[in-house]
């Protein structure tokens, strides 16, 4: 009898192991159709607009606001280009990487900042531990360096960045704020309320405190911390905060929900202006195009497209992207997809399938236009 129990337990164990391995392999495999199926089954957690040559191919909750994650960096790239064009900043100015390190929080960006630094050194753009402002902006877009992003918020001015929300006529777009700095809000609450952030009960109190905050208060706190980080040359503030000791999924979830929101409709309006060259003056576009069209550095895109540009972003609970493309035949397509309240295998599968979905939309032609009809 005991042997049968052991055999049964062994079989169950093997089934569990094989199931886990299968799930891991499945989530890693790109599947453009999965994205469509997810949207069809979960419209409340999805927002999608696709346009080709001025015609709307899909519109699912296009006016519903959702948190943007790093897709919001498009707005910063626009302000950078405007200031570079009017002489407010010198894109060739050299910046010491220690000034960027003030805003770098390890293990919070998937290694993006470190990969960017390695690439800068490899191609000779990192000299005397300094890089140009232009390369910092490129690193924000192509590698999604959050440290570069917060540094540019400091240099460009958040007030100037947020003016573009009005200029671009985006009434549903909320203000940008320093989202890396916001990660330290729980730590500041713990200090002010004399709470132990590593204690479970105190953690619950801190989470409740954040939930009760208005968005304005939350942004103000993030701005205060942004100032502290800008002065954290020796890294002592980050060392005291020791974010890796206490930052968990609950803090990540609430931080994701607080992220600057907008709509796919508003981001499609930006993409259309870029794709048609109908908004930005040529002296601004000269700086903006190499930032926004970073995907064109890949040979496969050069073969298939005249232009590809945009930005994506993600957390454990958010996935967003907004891209435009013009193929070699002159067809112009814009795609914006925002997902929130996703988790676990959903996040992984959607993320790993995003490039395949974008490529299918940009190159699938009538076949994919037909598939999109299932969303109507």
mmCIF file of N, CA, C and O in Angstrom, residues 126 145 160 316 375:
data_model
loop_
_atom_site.group_PDB
_atom_site.id
_atom_site.type_symbol
_atom_site.label_atom_id
_atom_site.label_comp_id
_atom_site.label_asym_id
_atom_site.label_seq_id
_atom_site.Cartn_x
_atom_site.Cartn_y
_atom_site.Cartn_z
ATOM 1 N N UNK A 126 30.888 56.337 -24.831
ATOM 2 C CA UNK A 126 31.165 56.601 -23.413
ATOM 3 C C UNK A 126 32.642 56.942 -23.276
ATOM 4 O O UNK A 126 33.506 56.071 -23.363
ATOM 5 N N UNK A 145 15.809 53.090 -20.507
ATOM 6 C CA UNK A 145 16.492 53.388 -19.243
ATOM 7 C C UNK A 145 15.669 54.363 -18.408
ATOM 8 O O UNK A 145 15.432 55.498 -18.811
ATOM 9 N N UNK A 160 7.676 71.932 -18.438
ATOM 10 C CA UNK A 160 7.803 72.025 -19.897
ATOM 11 C C UNK A 160 7.315 70.753 -20.576
ATOM 12 O O UNK A 160 6.635 70.799 -21.607
ATOM 13 N N UNK A 316 4.790 44.423 -13.954
ATOM 14 C CA UNK A 316 4.210 43.093 -13.777
ATOM 15 C C UNK A 316 2.711 43.086 -14.030
ATOM 16 O O UNK A 316 2.115 42.028 -14.253
ATOM 17 N N UNK A 375 -13.191 41.497 -33.416
ATOM 18 C CA UNK A 375 -13.234 42.393 -32.266
ATOM 19 C C UNK A 375 -14.411 43.347 -32.322
ATOM 20 O O UNK A 375 -14.696 44.035 -31.362
#
